[in-house]
Amino acid sequence: MPNFQTHTLKPLTYPCAYGDTYFECEAISAKNNKLVVASTKGERYLLRVSHKEGNRLLVKGDKVTRPSQVSILQKVLMDFRDVSEAIEICSNIEPKRALHVTRSPYLKTIDFFASSFEVTREIWVEVGFGSGRHLLHQAKKHPHIQFIGIEIHKPSIEQVLKQCELQNIENILVLDYDARLFMEFLPSNCVGKIFVHFPVPWDKKPHRRVMSQSFIDEAMRVLNQSGQLELRTDSPRYFEFSFGEMMKLSKVNVHVKKNEALEITSKYEDRWLRMEKDIYDVTLINETLSPLIPRVETLQFSKEIDFPKFCSLFREETVRGDGFFVHFEELYLIDISNGLIRISFGANERNEKCYLWVKEGHVSYFPNTVLATQSNIQADKLIKEWIDGLCN
Ligand SMILES: C[S@@+](CC[C@H](N)C(=O)[O-])C[C@H]1O[C@@H](n2cnc3c(N)ncnc32)[C@H](O)[C@@H]1O
């Protein structure tokens, strides 16, 4: 991720603007780490300034505000470097070619799927599309279908968005998000196909696999009657595991094939074919109509907190629930009534990081609203109990 190192940063008077970036405020922790809240092109970023050996300051984007395009964060860091009159010791923020920071209309955030996405036609989903060969091929072949491609690897996302633009493909929405949690955001019975092609096998850490009982349950809910969940893998263990999980359903229609050729092969598949590996397909066909579910809502804080008291009692701590934890990591002060608390929460297989932003006693999640998924509801409860325990 983009970052730079320097020995000095000129203090800024907030708020201020420089280049395309608006710098809102900064917050400082007891460890003397600094956060700078910045925004540009409708996106908000947190920059972290931390101390390194040799009197160096490392400036980088905080992971909680992952940019939709790395080039946007590069530009924010360049503006911060220039407004702070920093002299770089080392850096990877100056791009080789001119910065192209336009945002693709086809790149969507999870908030879009939580609040604005409307189903107007049949949906097909591809999980972990990688180079995008299969996704692009299917989208061109089926222009009447709305495709949703989910991927966490930014270069793959940018490559597919570029291809959509070059080839005028308008029926793909791309989402940078963990596919294991995505299905919760789709209405029931609206998906015709879900492709999971050559997922990371995670043979030593099977709990990290995309395919799991909860993923299969949610897939069955969103699939329409006769909709299909298609796994294609070169890993015999992944194949057996997934087949086993599908067989746990009380009633199933599963088809298995070995070494079936598809119209299009991905880069991974080409590699396995050269190595003469076997390829397994497992297709689960949904036959039932699922009940409709309400849209996922957002989690809010209703109670105000006594921030000065909270600050005097704050300590780094991990609180555990049933198979679950919340880690209160670091408190950053903006001033006596305002500050940010860095937290991470989740179960073993997936952790979320975010901040609690306290403004004059009122608490909210930052950078985004936290969506009321099943796991987040548990975390939210623990967070509120911990804050109540500290303040009362
Ligand atoms: C082995 S590659 C296969 C890519 C592509 N399907 C193909 O056949 O060439 C697996 C892809 O899944 C993506 N991925 C892994 N875990 C994911 C997750 N939880 N959510 C979304 N994508 C994920 C990875 O970034 C990677 O691009």
mmCIF file with all atom_site columns, N, CA and C in Angstrom, residues 7 9 13 62 79 93 99 101 123-124 131-132 167 243 252 290 312 380:
data_model
loop_
_atom_site.group_PDB
_atom_site.id
_atom_site.type_symbol
_atom_site.label_atom_id
_atom_site.label_alt_id
_atom_site.label_comp_id
_atom_site.label_asym_id
_atom_site.label_entity_id
_atom_site.label_seq_id
_atom_site.pdbx_PDB_ins_code
_atom_site.Cartn_x
_atom_site.Cartn_y
_atom_site.Cartn_z
_atom_site.occupancy
_atom_site.B_iso_or_equiv
_atom_site.pdbx_formal_charge
_atom_site.auth_seq_id
_atom_site.auth_comp_id
_atom_site.auth_asym_id
_atom_site.auth_atom_id
_atom_site.pdbx_PDB_model_num
ATOM 1  N N  . HIS A 1 7   ? 11.472  12.793  7.945   1.00 0.00 ? 7   HIS A N  1
ATOM 2  C CA . HIS A 1 7   ? 11.923  13.114  9.306   1.00 0.00 ? 7   HIS A CA 1
ATOM 3  C C  . HIS A 1 7   ? 11.014  14.139  9.967   1.00 0.00 ? 7   HIS A C  1
ATOM 4  N N  . LEU A 1 9   ? 7.280   16.765  9.705   1.00 0.00 ? 9   LEU A N  1
ATOM 5  C CA . LEU A 1 9   ? 6.011   17.176  9.097   1.00 0.00 ? 9   LEU A CA 1
ATOM 6  C C  . LEU A 1 9   ? 5.644   18.513  9.725   1.00 0.00 ? 9   LEU A C  1
ATOM 7  N N  . THR A 1 13  ? -2.911  23.592  10.465  1.00 0.00 ? 13  THR A N  1
ATOM 8  C CA . THR A 1 13  ? -4.051  24.177  11.171  1.00 0.00 ? 13  THR A CA 1
ATOM 9  C C  . THR A 1 13  ? -5.303  23.634  10.489  1.00 0.00 ? 13  THR A C  1
ATOM 10 N N  . ASP A 1 62  ? -4.624  4.315   6.595   1.00 0.00 ? 62  ASP A N  1
ATOM 11 C CA . ASP A 1 62  ? -5.043  3.313   7.568   1.00 0.00 ? 62  ASP A CA 1
ATOM 12 C C  . ASP A 1 62  ? -5.859  2.247   6.830   1.00 0.00 ? 62  ASP A C  1
ATOM 13 N N  . ASP A 1 79  ? -0.669  15.030  -1.508  1.00 0.00 ? 79  ASP A N  1
ATOM 14 C CA . ASP A 1 79  ? -1.145  16.333  -1.028  1.00 0.00 ? 79  ASP A CA 1
ATOM 15 C C  . ASP A 1 79  ? -0.722  16.555  0.424   1.00 0.00 ? 79  ASP A C  1
ATOM 16 N N  . ILE A 1 93  ? 4.739   6.588   -3.385  1.00 0.00 ? 93  ILE A N  1
ATOM 17 C CA . ILE A 1 93  ? 3.479   7.251   -3.743  1.00 0.00 ? 93  ILE A CA 1
ATOM 18 C C  . ILE A 1 93  ? 3.515   7.977   -5.074  1.00 0.00 ? 93  ILE A C  1
ATOM 19 N N  . LEU A 1 99  ? -1.434  10.334  -12.826 1.00 0.00 ? 99  LEU A N  1
ATOM 20 C CA . LEU A 1 99  ? -2.504  9.749   -12.013 1.00 0.00 ? 99  LEU A CA 1
ATOM 21 C C  . LEU A 1 99  ? -3.844  9.815   -12.735 1.00 0.00 ? 99  LEU A C  1
ATOM 22 N N  . VAL A 1 101 ? -7.444  9.259   -11.765 1.00 0.00 ? 101 VAL A N  1
ATOM 23 C CA . VAL A 1 101 ? -8.239  8.979   -10.574 1.00 0.00 ? 101 VAL A CA 1
ATOM 24 C C  . VAL A 1 101 ? -9.748  9.079   -10.818 1.00 0.00 ? 101 VAL A C  1
ATOM 25 N N  . ILE A 1 123 ? -29.748 -12.222 -11.566 1.00 0.00 ? 123 ILE A N  1
ATOM 26 C CA . ILE A 1 123 ? -28.360 -11.924 -11.175 1.00 0.00 ? 123 ILE A CA 1
ATOM 27 C C  . ILE A 1 123 ? -27.530 -13.200 -11.246 1.00 0.00 ? 123 ILE A C  1
ATOM 28 N N  . TRP A 1 124 ? -26.278 -13.067 -11.732 1.00 0.00 ? 124 TRP A N  1
ATOM 29 C CA . TRP A 1 124 ? -25.296 -14.146 -11.604 1.00 0.00 ? 124 TRP A CA 1
ATOM 30 C C  . TRP A 1 124 ? -24.108 -13.566 -10.852 1.00 0.00 ? 124 TRP A C  1
ATOM 31 N N  . SER A 1 131 ? -8.388  -13.015 -12.808 1.00 0.00 ? 131 SER A N  1
ATOM 32 C CA . SER A 1 131 ? -8.106  -12.281 -14.050 1.00 0.00 ? 131 SER A CA 1
ATOM 33 C C  . SER A 1 131 ? -9.398  -11.836 -14.749 1.00 0.00 ? 131 SER A C  1
ATOM 34 N N  . GLY A 1 132 ? -10.529 -12.429 -14.372 1.00 0.00 ? 132 GLY A N  1
ATOM 35 C CA . GLY A 1 132 ? -11.825 -11.998 -14.901 1.00 0.00 ? 132 GLY A CA 1
ATOM 36 C C  . GLY A 1 132 ? -12.187 -12.619 -16.242 1.00 0.00 ? 132 GLY A C  1
ATOM 37 N N  . GLN A 1 167 ? -14.304 -2.772  -23.488 1.00 0.00 ? 167 GLN A N  1
ATOM 38 C CA . GLN A 1 167 ? -15.184 -3.624  -24.297 1.00 0.00 ? 167 GLN A CA 1
ATOM 39 C C  . GLN A 1 167 ? -16.660 -3.211  -24.189 1.00 0.00 ? 167 GLN A C  1
ATOM 40 N N  . PHE A 1 243 ? -18.373 -30.936 -1.142  1.00 0.00 ? 243 PHE A N  1
ATOM 41 C CA . PHE A 1 243 ? -19.408 -31.946 -1.387  1.00 0.00 ? 243 PHE A CA 1
ATOM 42 C C  . PHE A 1 243 ? -20.009 -32.394 -0.046  1.00 0.00 ? 243 PHE A C  1
ATOM 43 N N  . VAL A 1 252 ? -31.021 -32.401 -1.087  1.00 0.00 ? 252 VAL A N  1
ATOM 44 C CA . VAL A 1 252 ? -30.118 -31.764 -2.056  1.00 0.00 ? 252 VAL A CA 1
ATOM 45 C C  . VAL A 1 252 ? -30.190 -32.393 -3.438  1.00 0.00 ? 252 VAL A C  1
ATOM 46 N N  . SER A 1 290 ? -37.269 -19.536 -1.154  1.00 0.00 ? 290 SER A N  1
ATOM 47 C CA . SER A 1 290 ? -36.905 -19.152 0.220   1.00 0.00 ? 290 SER A CA 1
ATOM 48 C C  . SER A 1 290 ? -37.749 -17.980 0.690   1.00 0.00 ? 290 SER A C  1
ATOM 49 N N  . SER A 1 312 ? -10.218 8.794   30.797  1.00 0.00 ? 312 SER A N  1
ATOM 50 C CA . SER A 1 312 ? -9.401  8.576   31.995  1.00 0.00 ? 312 SER A CA 1
ATOM 51 C C  . SER A 1 312 ? -9.355  7.089   32.361  1.00 0.00 ? 312 SER A C  1
ATOM 52 N N  . ASP A 1 380 ? -21.324 -5.561  18.124  1.00 0.00 ? 380 ASP A N  1
ATOM 53 C CA . ASP A 1 380 ? -21.927 -4.289  18.528  1.00 0.00 ? 380 ASP A CA 1
ATOM 54 C C  . ASP A 1 380 ? -22.420 -4.362  19.979  1.00 0.00 ? 380 ASP A C  1
#
